[in-house]
Every structure is written in structure tokens, then in C-alpha cells.
Short mmCIF file of C-alpha atoms and ligand atoms in Angstrom, two decimals:
data_model
loop_
_atom_site.label_atom_id
_atom_site.label_comp_id
_atom_site.label_asym_id
_atom_site.label_seq_id
_atom_site.Cartn_x
_atom_site.Cartn_y
_atom_site.Cartn_z
CA UNK I 1 104.73 62.07 81.01
CA UNK I 2 101.23 63.80 80.62
CA UNK I 3 100.29 63.53 77.13
CA UNK I 4 100.96 66.27 75.36
CA UNK I 5 98.20 68.59 72.84
CA UNK I 6 100.49 68.30 70.00
CA UNK I 7 97.06 67.42 67.44
CA UNK I 8 94.75 69.47 68.79
CA UNK I 9 95.16 73.37 67.16
CA UNK I 10 91.47 72.69 65.56
CA UNK I 11 89.67 71.62 68.47
CA UNK I 12 87.66 74.55 70.73
CA UNK I 13 89.10 76.32 73.98
CA UNK I 14 86.86 74.47 76.60
CA UNK I 15 88.26 71.02 75.14
CA UNK I 16 91.30 70.94 74.69
CA UNK I 17 90.76 72.53 78.58
CA UNK I 18 89.73 68.94 79.57
CA UNK I 19 92.28 66.61 77.47
CA UNK I 20 95.76 69.16 78.30
CA UNK I 21 97.80 67.13 80.41
CA UNK I 22 96.14 63.61 81.19
CA UNK I 23 98.09 60.33 81.06
CA UNK I 24 98.14 58.85 77.37
CA UNK I 25 94.66 56.17 77.25
CA UNK I 26 96.35 53.39 77.92
CA UNK I 27 94.69 50.68 80.16
CA UNK I 28 95.87 51.67 84.27
CA UNK I 29 97.17 55.16 83.49
CA UNK I 30 95.23 57.33 86.08
CA UNK I 31 93.02 60.06 84.74
CA UNK I 32 95.01 62.76 86.05
CA UNK I 33 98.38 63.92 86.96
CA UNK I 34 99.60 62.56 89.76
CA UNK I 35 101.00 65.27 92.88
CA UNK I 36 104.82 63.89 92.20
CA UNK I 37 106.21 64.53 95.64
CA UNK I 38 109.63 63.90 96.01
CA UNK I 39 112.97 66.22 95.73
CA UNK I 40 114.50 64.54 93.43
CA UNK I 41 114.92 61.92 90.84
CA UNK I 42 116.56 58.80 90.01
CA UNK I 43 119.90 59.61 87.63
CA UNK I 44 120.57 60.52 84.33
CA UNK I 45 116.86 61.43 83.10
CA UNK I 46 116.18 64.86 82.09
CA UNK I 47 114.46 66.28 85.10
CA UNK I 48 116.93 65.16 88.06
CA UNK I 49 116.31 67.35 90.45
CA UNK I 50 112.83 69.34 92.13
CA UNK I 51 113.35 73.02 91.10
CA UNK I 52 114.36 72.42 87.97
CA UNK I 53 110.81 70.39 86.94
CA UNK I 54 107.68 68.40 87.97
CA UNK I 55 105.20 66.22 86.58
CA UNK I 56 102.44 67.75 88.00
CA UNK I 57 103.64 71.12 87.03
CA UNK I 58 103.89 70.14 83.31
CA UNK I 59 100.08 69.13 83.15
CA UNK I 60 99.24 72.00 84.63
CA UNK I 61 101.81 74.24 81.83
CA UNK I 62 100.54 71.92 78.87
CA UNK I 63 96.78 73.44 79.70
CA UNK I 64 97.62 76.72 80.27
CA UNK I 65 100.07 77.27 77.34
CA UNK I 66 97.87 75.46 75.13
CA UNK I 67 95.37 78.10 75.62
CA UNK I 68 97.89 81.22 75.86
CA UNK I 69 99.11 79.68 72.68
CA UNK I 70 102.72 79.10 74.07
CA UNK I 71 105.60 77.61 76.37
CA UNK I 72 104.06 78.45 79.67
CA UNK I 73 106.09 78.78 82.71
CA UNK I 74 104.38 78.12 86.12
CA UNK I 75 105.59 80.07 89.48
CA UNK I 76 105.14 80.02 93.00
CA UNK I 77 103.19 82.50 93.37
CA UNK I 78 101.88 86.01 90.10
CA UNK I 79 104.48 88.22 91.80
CA UNK I 80 106.79 85.48 90.86
CA UNK I 81 106.54 85.48 87.14
CA UNK I 82 106.77 89.02 87.76
CA UNK I 83 109.80 89.28 89.05
CA UNK I 84 111.19 86.71 86.44
CA UNK I 85 109.36 89.15 84.26
CA UNK I 86 111.48 92.14 84.51
CA UNK I 87 114.65 90.94 85.55
CA UNK I 88 114.91 90.39 81.05
CA UNK I 89 115.21 93.77 81.08
CA UNK I 90 118.54 95.28 80.99
CA UNK I 91 121.10 97.31 83.88
CA UNK I 92 119.01 100.71 84.12
CA UNK I 93 116.55 99.27 81.53
CA UNK I 94 113.55 102.17 80.93
CA UNK I 95 110.39 100.20 81.47
CA UNK I 96 107.07 102.05 80.52
CA UNK I 97 103.90 100.79 82.66
CA UNK I 98 100.21 101.67 83.59
CA UNK I 99 99.86 103.91 86.82
CA UNK I 100 97.43 101.99 87.68
CA UNK I 101 99.19 98.57 87.75
CA UNK I 102 98.30 96.59 90.34
CA UNK I 103 99.81 97.93 93.83
CA UNK I 104 102.56 95.14 93.53
CA UNK I 105 103.72 95.28 90.15
CA UNK I 106 103.48 99.00 90.79
CA UNK I 107 105.68 98.49 94.40
CA UNK I 108 107.82 96.03 92.93
CA UNK I 109 108.63 98.11 90.22
CA UNK I 110 109.39 101.52 92.57
CA UNK I 111 111.43 99.20 94.69
CA UNK I 112 113.90 97.50 91.53
CA UNK I 113 113.93 102.14 90.20
CA UNK I 114 115.01 103.71 93.70
CA UNK I 115 118.21 100.98 94.08
CA UNK I 116 119.32 101.61 90.56
CA UNK I 117 118.44 98.90 88.62
CA UNK I 118 116.09 100.01 86.45
CA UNK I 119 114.00 103.52 85.17
CA UNK I 120 109.73 103.26 85.34
CA UNK I 121 107.92 105.34 83.30
CA UNK I 122 104.15 105.23 84.13
CA UNK I 123 101.76 106.06 82.23
CA UNK I 124 97.50 106.39 81.12
CA UNK I 125 97.60 102.39 79.36
CA UNK I 126 94.48 103.26 77.92
CA UNK I 127 96.07 106.46 76.48
CA UNK I 128 97.56 104.36 73.13
CA UNK I 129 98.86 107.95 71.55
CA UNK I 130 100.64 109.65 74.90
CA UNK I 131 102.06 105.81 75.33
CA UNK I 132 103.63 106.08 72.19
CA UNK I 133 105.01 108.94 72.91
CA UNK I 134 106.97 107.37 75.45
CA UNK I 135 108.41 104.95 74.03
CA UNK I 136 111.53 105.63 73.33
CA UNK I 137 114.25 104.00 74.72
CA UNK I 138 112.03 101.59 76.68
CA UNK I 139 113.34 98.09 76.82
CA UNK I 140 110.09 96.60 78.05
CA UNK I 141 106.89 97.59 78.58
CA UNK I 142 104.28 96.50 80.45
CA UNK I 143 100.35 96.46 80.14
CA UNK I 144 97.86 95.40 82.58
CA UNK I 145 94.45 95.18 81.27
CA UNK I 146 91.74 95.44 82.07
CA UNK I 147 93.54 97.44 85.02
CA UNK I 148 92.85 96.13 88.53
CA UNK I 149 90.90 97.88 90.11
CA UNK I 150 90.52 101.04 87.84
CA UNK I 151 88.99 98.50 84.92
CA UNK I 152 91.42 100.24 82.56
CA UNK I 153 90.90 98.88 78.50
CA UNK I 154 94.40 98.77 76.76
CA UNK I 155 94.42 98.57 73.23
CA UNK I 156 96.83 95.83 72.86
CA UNK I 157 97.82 94.89 69.53
CA UNK I 158 98.21 98.64 68.79
CA UNK I 159 100.83 99.30 72.18
CA UNK I 160 102.17 96.04 70.12
CA UNK I 161 102.59 97.44 67.03
CA UNK I 162 104.06 100.59 68.64
CA UNK I 163 106.89 99.08 70.92
CA UNK I 164 108.18 96.78 68.85
CA UNK I 165 108.87 99.36 66.55
CA UNK I 166 111.25 100.75 69.11
CA UNK I 167 112.35 97.76 70.07
CA UNK I 168 110.62 96.78 72.98
CA UNK I 169 109.93 93.24 74.80
CA UNK I 170 105.97 94.07 75.33
CA UNK I 171 104.38 92.12 78.18
CA UNK I 172 100.62 91.42 79.41
CA UNK I 173 99.26 90.70 82.60
CA UNK I 174 96.40 89.54 81.33
CA UNK I 175 95.57 87.25 84.81
CA UNK I 176 91.39 90.06 84.57
CA UNK I 177 90.69 89.01 81.55
CA UNK I 178 92.10 85.35 81.31
CA UNK I 179 92.87 83.61 77.93
CA UNK I 180 89.87 83.10 76.80
CA UNK I 181 88.56 86.46 76.33
CA UNK I 182 91.77 87.98 75.51
CA UNK I 183 94.83 86.26 74.31
CA UNK I 184 97.91 88.22 74.05
CA UNK I 185 100.67 86.48 71.86
CA UNK I 186 98.37 86.43 69.48
CA UNK I 187 98.52 90.04 68.87
CA UNK I 188 102.42 90.38 68.84
CA UNK I 189 102.97 90.24 72.64
CA UNK I 190 106.53 88.58 73.57
CA UNK I 191 105.53 87.74 77.07
CA UNK I 192 101.95 87.05 79.13
CA UNK I 193 101.49 86.80 83.01
CA UNK I 194 98.99 85.79 85.55
CA UNK I 195 98.83 85.55 88.75
CA UNK I 196 96.78 81.89 88.55
CA UNK I 197 96.01 82.26 92.36
CA UNK I 198 92.29 84.29 90.83
CA UNK I 199 90.23 83.29 87.77
CA UNK I 200 92.73 79.87 86.69
CA UNK I 201 92.94 78.38 90.42
CA UNK I 202 89.23 79.95 90.66
CA UNK I 203 88.55 78.09 94.56
CA UNK I 204 90.34 80.67 96.44
CA UNK I 205 92.64 77.86 98.24
CA UNK I 206 96.04 79.00 96.34
CA UNK I 207 98.60 81.28 95.18
CA UNK I 208 100.25 80.75 91.60
CA UNK I 209 101.87 82.10 88.81
CA UNK I 210 102.38 81.75 85.56
CA UNK I 211 104.81 83.29 82.25
CA UNK I 212 103.59 82.48 78.85
CA UNK I 213 105.82 83.53 75.88
CA UNK I 214 105.60 82.42 72.25
CA UNK I 215 109.52 82.69 71.47
CA UNK I 216 111.57 79.92 72.51
CA UNK I 217 114.60 82.39 73.76
CA UNK I 218 112.33 83.79 76.27
CA UNK I 219 111.19 80.78 77.89
CA UNK I 220 113.75 79.06 78.28
CA UNK I 221 115.22 82.44 80.16
CA UNK I 222 112.02 82.34 82.82
CA UNK I 223 113.17 78.94 83.51
CA UNK I 224 116.23 78.71 83.77
CA UNK I 225 115.63 82.03 86.10
CA UNK I 226 112.90 80.35 87.68
CA UNK I 227 115.44 77.54 88.20
CA UNK I 228 118.39 79.73 90.16
CA UNK I 229 116.18 82.04 91.99
CA UNK I 230 113.56 79.21 93.02
CA UNK I 231 110.52 80.46 93.19
CA UNK I 232 108.40 77.30 92.43
CA UNK I 233 105.60 76.43 92.57
CA UNK I 234 104.60 73.53 94.66
CA UNK I 235 103.18 70.44 92.98
CA UNK I 236 100.04 69.98 94.92
CA UNK I 237 99.56 73.86 94.26
CA UNK I 238 99.78 73.13 90.66
CA UNK I 239 97.29 70.25 90.64
CA UNK I 240 94.46 72.35 92.47
CA UNK I 241 95.39 74.76 89.51
CA UNK I 242 94.73 72.10 86.72
CA UNK I 243 91.80 71.37 88.39
CA UNK I 244 90.71 74.56 88.80
CA UNK I 245 91.90 75.80 85.47
CA UNK I 246 89.31 72.64 83.30
CA UNK I 247 86.57 74.96 85.13
CA UNK I 248 87.44 78.19 83.83
CA UNK I 249 84.95 78.08 80.90
CA UNK I 250 82.03 77.36 82.50
CA UNK I 251 82.93 79.02 86.02
CA UNK I 252 83.90 82.46 83.65
CA UNK I 253 80.52 82.69 81.67
CA UNK I 254 78.13 82.02 84.12
CA UNK I 255 80.19 85.14 86.31
CA UNK I 256 80.27 87.20 83.16
CA UNK I 257 76.76 87.17 82.74
CA UNK I 258 75.82 87.90 86.45
CA UNK I 259 78.66 90.86 86.18
CA UNK I 260 76.55 91.99 83.64
CA UNK I 261 73.68 91.50 85.47
CA UNK I 262 74.15 93.14 88.07
CA UNK I 263 76.45 96.45 86.62
CA UNK I 264 72.66 97.44 84.84
CA UNK I 265 70.91 96.63 87.98
CA UNK I 266 73.52 98.84 89.81
CA UNK I 267 74.30 102.14 87.37
CA UNK I 268 72.08 104.62 88.90
CA UNK I 269 72.02 103.43 91.90
CA UNK I 270 71.65 106.38 95.17
CA UNK I 271 74.58 106.08 96.88
CA UNK I 272 76.80 105.01 93.79
CA UNK I 273 79.14 107.82 91.70
CA UNK I 274 80.02 105.76 89.44
CA UNK I 275 79.29 101.83 88.69
CA UNK I 276 82.88 100.71 86.44
CA UNK I 277 82.06 97.24 84.07
CA UNK I 278 84.55 97.07 81.11
CA UNK I 279 82.01 94.88 79.22
CA UNK I 280 83.57 91.77 79.47
CA UNK I 281 85.29 89.74 83.16
CA UNK I 282 83.33 89.31 85.83
CA UNK I 283 84.62 92.22 88.00
CA UNK I 284 82.95 95.75 88.60
CA UNK I 285 83.98 98.45 90.03
CA UNK I 286 82.02 100.69 91.89
CA UNK I 287 82.12 104.32 93.40
CA UNK I 288 80.38 104.96 96.87
CA UNK I 289 78.80 108.35 97.35
CA UNK I 290 80.52 109.70 100.00
CA UNK I 291 84.66 108.27 99.32
CA UNK I 292 85.48 105.70 102.56
CA UNK I 293 82.93 106.29 105.25
CA UNK I 294 80.33 104.79 103.14
CA UNK I 295 82.70 102.46 101.40
CA UNK I 296 84.11 100.88 105.05
CA UNK I 297 79.88 100.38 106.13
CA UNK I 298 78.42 98.78 102.98
CA UNK I 299 81.72 96.31 102.88
CA UNK I 300 80.35 95.55 106.61
CA UNK I 301 77.11 94.87 106.11
CA UNK I 302 76.44 92.33 103.61
CA UNK I 303 75.68 88.63 103.85
CA UNK I 304 77.15 86.79 100.90
CA UNK I 305 79.88 89.10 99.53
CA UNK I 306 83.04 88.46 101.43
CA UNK I 307 84.92 91.79 102.46
CA UNK I 308 88.50 89.89 101.47
CA UNK I 309 90.83 91.06 99.06
CA UNK I 310 91.98 88.88 96.07
CA UNK I 311 88.93 87.78 93.31
CA UNK I 312 88.34 85.03 90.92
CA UNK I 313 86.98 82.46 92.67
CA UNK I 314 84.06 81.20 93.16
CA UNK I 315 82.86 83.33 96.42
CA UNK I 316 81.47 86.39 95.63
CA UNK I 317 83.95 89.00 97.77
CA UNK I 318 84.43 92.89 97.49
CA UNK I 319 86.75 95.40 99.38
CA UNK I 320 87.73 99.48 99.30
CA UNK I 321 90.90 99.67 97.24
CA UNK I 322 92.20 102.67 99.86
CA UNK I 323 92.46 100.59 102.74
CA UNK I 324 95.73 99.55 101.57
CA UNK I 325 98.09 101.91 101.58
CA UNK I 326 99.91 101.01 98.83
CA UNK I 327 96.83 101.71 96.59
CA UNK I 328 97.67 104.96 93.86
CA UNK I 329 96.27 108.12 95.68
CA UNK I 330 94.13 108.13 91.70
CA UNK I 331 91.79 105.81 92.27
CA UNK I 332 89.11 107.01 94.19
CA UNK I 333 88.56 106.77 98.06
CA UNK I 334 85.11 105.39 96.99
CA UNK I 335 85.56 102.70 95.09
CA UNK I 336 84.74 99.26 96.02
CA UNK I 337 85.83 96.59 93.76
CA UNK I 338 83.75 93.68 93.19
CA UNK I 339 84.91 90.22 92.37
CA UNK I 340 81.85 88.34 91.15
CA UNK I 341 81.32 84.86 91.87
CA UNK I 342 79.13 82.63 90.93
CA UNK I 343 76.10 83.17 93.85
CA UNK I 344 73.12 83.60 91.98
CA UNK I 345 71.96 87.10 90.36
CA UNK I 346 69.30 87.49 92.25
CA UNK I 347 70.54 86.62 96.15
CA UNK I 348 73.78 89.01 94.93
CA UNK I 349 72.06 91.91 93.99
CA UNK I 350 69.42 91.91 96.81
CA UNK I 351 72.16 91.12 99.28
CA UNK I 352 74.66 94.40 98.00
CA UNK I 353 71.64 96.57 97.18
CA UNK I 354 70.45 96.03 100.94
CA UNK I 355 73.10 97.03 102.33
CA UNK I 356 73.67 100.25 100.46
CA UNK I 357 70.06 101.28 100.51
CA UNK I 358 71.31 101.32 104.66
CA UNK I 359 74.30 103.52 104.03
CA UNK I 360 72.66 106.71 105.02
CA UNK I 361 72.49 105.57 109.00
CA UNK I 362 75.46 105.58 109.81
CA UNK I 363 75.69 102.64 113.18
CA UNK I 364 78.65 101.54 114.96
CA UNK I 365 80.18 99.28 112.62
CA UNK I 366 84.40 98.80 113.94
CA UNK I 367 87.36 98.62 111.57
CA UNK I 368 86.85 102.08 109.10
CA UNK I 369 89.13 103.88 111.64
CA UNK I 370 91.97 101.50 111.59
CA UNK I 371 95.56 102.42 109.41
CA UNK I 372 94.61 99.95 106.60
CA UNK I 373 97.69 96.96 106.02
CA UNK I 374 100.66 97.89 103.87
CA UNK I 375 101.71 95.31 102.56
CA UNK I 376 99.60 95.64 99.04
CA UNK I 377 96.48 94.24 98.38
CA UNK I 378 95.73 91.47 96.02
C1 PLP B 1 96.23 89.27 92.41
C2 PLP B 1 97.12 90.03 91.27
C3 PLP B 1 98.87 89.74 90.94
C4 PLP B 1 99.85 89.42 92.13
O1 PLP B 1 99.34 87.88 91.78
P1 PLP B 1 99.82 86.75 93.65
O2 PLP B 1 99.58 85.37 93.07
O3 PLP B 1 99.20 87.72 94.29
O4 PLP B 1 101.06 87.34 94.06
C5 PLP B 1 99.91 89.95 89.53
N1 PLP B 1 98.88 90.74 89.08
C6 PLP B 1 97.60 91.15 88.98
C7 PLP B 1 96.26 92.04 88.26
C8 PLP B 1 96.83 90.81 90.06
O5 PLP B 1 95.45 91.25 90.12
#
């Protein structure tokens, strides 16, 4: 079994991420936990069958759980992690959720509500007083902060206190902030969810999710959900996710510095109505003047910025969010979400500004007349 980080609380997150989930320092032990490709184990131990456990998962879970300050359970995707948390809501219970949550979260909540499995009450998560006033009878408060892609910020400690007064659980989707910038369990949240597909893995080559909780009772329920419903991660995926996680501090530090600088340089550009940057993290949302058509032209006219959904990779990507039919109508038509990667800030800036400066020329770009995909983007 991989070594855990039992003696690590005094160490900094950067150090903990390097040492977590390693085999013991003994002669001939490998540096990394191998990819355990097995469907079963010789009977009589703790694991028994590979839907219940895999040492490759444990190594990743020790590292991410150590960073968030709780017990981590890894899943096949962020959506699978979200499913496990929503399954904690009792039959017919009410979920209070941000109206600008990630579109997949809203779609899943809407589907569960339409079947009568639960009720959902959408709120402006940045309006703490309004959220607090809507908590009577809630079973779960879902928080996403910053929200995808509106970049609204929730006051997590205040919302946790208000939710707990009403006896509601609090889950925080911490995908955008990462545990380096925000640790909701330290503010009393009950559960943290990640799309580990994004910053945690960081190289656009893995889909994975995770749930972290400080309570053993909740953790056992989350593990039981994974064992029974079977949305387990692949051992190779967890290996890659851990490999990515080890460099998260340096990746995020650089991407954040570049995002800050880009947000400053883009502010006031003639072709933009708005530049949204919450002051931390590496996502910027820009609102292109003139809405859909110029925004669709923008994403076709760059050389470095890749037109693609998802975020948090080493490559800078961007997309107009409303191209997805399920994106909320309250997100501006011309909003383009930028995921800032690790290229040099001057190259990214020059590429984007050249495309922005060209927008007054309609050209003959393809694609803008096509209907958007009907699934939620990422
Ligand atoms: C992408 C994303 C998800 C969904 O994660 P998948 O790994 O794509 O299933 C959930 N929440 C947020 C904030 C996301 O950006």
C-alpha cells in the first residue's frame, strides 16, 4: 500500500503533494505507485474486487484528500462525483443551488427534479442574504465558486453557517479554485467535489472526479455509492491525475499570474463589453461587443488559443459558452470563457488581440450558423 501523509500537517501544500501517495522509502521500492491493472485480488484481504478498491486510486486519493483536508474518493468523472453527492439527498428533499452552476450540474438537478426524486431551488449564489433567506427546509446547499462561466463568488463561510443552522448539508464544487486557493472543508463545508479533469489532472488527457469529506460517516456513504453504482476511475487515469496533481502549484501559480496580466491588458478593449476576472484563478470571461456573431468569429481567428470546451490544461483554450444549448440564457450571448494555460503571456496577448482587432471584418468564417451541441459542455 502507498505511504500516507500521516506526519505531514506542518508541511506546505507543495511539499505534501510531492511526497503523498508514494511507496515507502525502502530499497527497490519504485518511486511511483504502479498502475495496478487487475480486476480482482487474491481473497482474504481488504480489497477483494477492483470495483471496491485499487492501490492506484489510493495514492491519488491520499494526495488530493491531504490537500483538501479530508477523505477523498475518486470517480470516473466530475459528473459521477456530483451524482454520488446528490444521492445523499433524501427522497423529495430540496437542493438549493446556484442558477449559474456548471451546465451539467443544472441538467442533472433538472432531470432529478422532473422525476420527482428531489426539488431544486436556484439562487444567485453571490447574494448571501438571498440564499440565507431561501434555506428553510433545504436538505443540501450546493455551492460553486467561482461559478462556471459567470465567475460569481460565493461567501462560503457565511453560507455554511446559515445552511447548518437549517440542518442542511453543504457541498462545494471547488473545480475552478482548486484546494490551493480555497479549502471549503476548513470553512465547515461537509463535502467538496472536483472535476479532476480540469486543473488537478491539468493536461487535457484524463476525465476524472473526486469527492472529499471530513466526516467518516459521509465518506463511507460516498464509497458505498461508488462500489454499488460502479462509476470507478481507471487505474491509468488515476496514475495520470496524480502525476498532474504533483505539479499543480507551479502550473497554477504561472497560469494565475498570466491570467491576471491578461485581464488587466484586455480591460477597456474596444471590441469588449466586459472583462470578468474574480482576482484569483486562471479563468477569465470576456463579453464580446455585438454578441454571438463576433464572438463566434473570435474563436475561429486565433493561432494559439484553441477553440475547445473544458479548461485547466497547460494549453490555453476558449469557447463561447452559449454555443451549448443547455447554457443558461442569463449568460451573455457574447461571453467567451478563457482558460489561461502556460504559454508566454505576450504570445497569448498578441494572438488574442490580433483576433479581437480583426472582428470588425466579418470575413467568411465557418460554423457560426450551426446549432450548438445539445449536451452540456465542460
Ligand atoms: C467540467 C466541470 C464539471 C464536470 O466534470 P466532468 O469531469 O466533465 O464530468 C463539474 N463542475 C465544474 C465546475 C466543471 O467545470
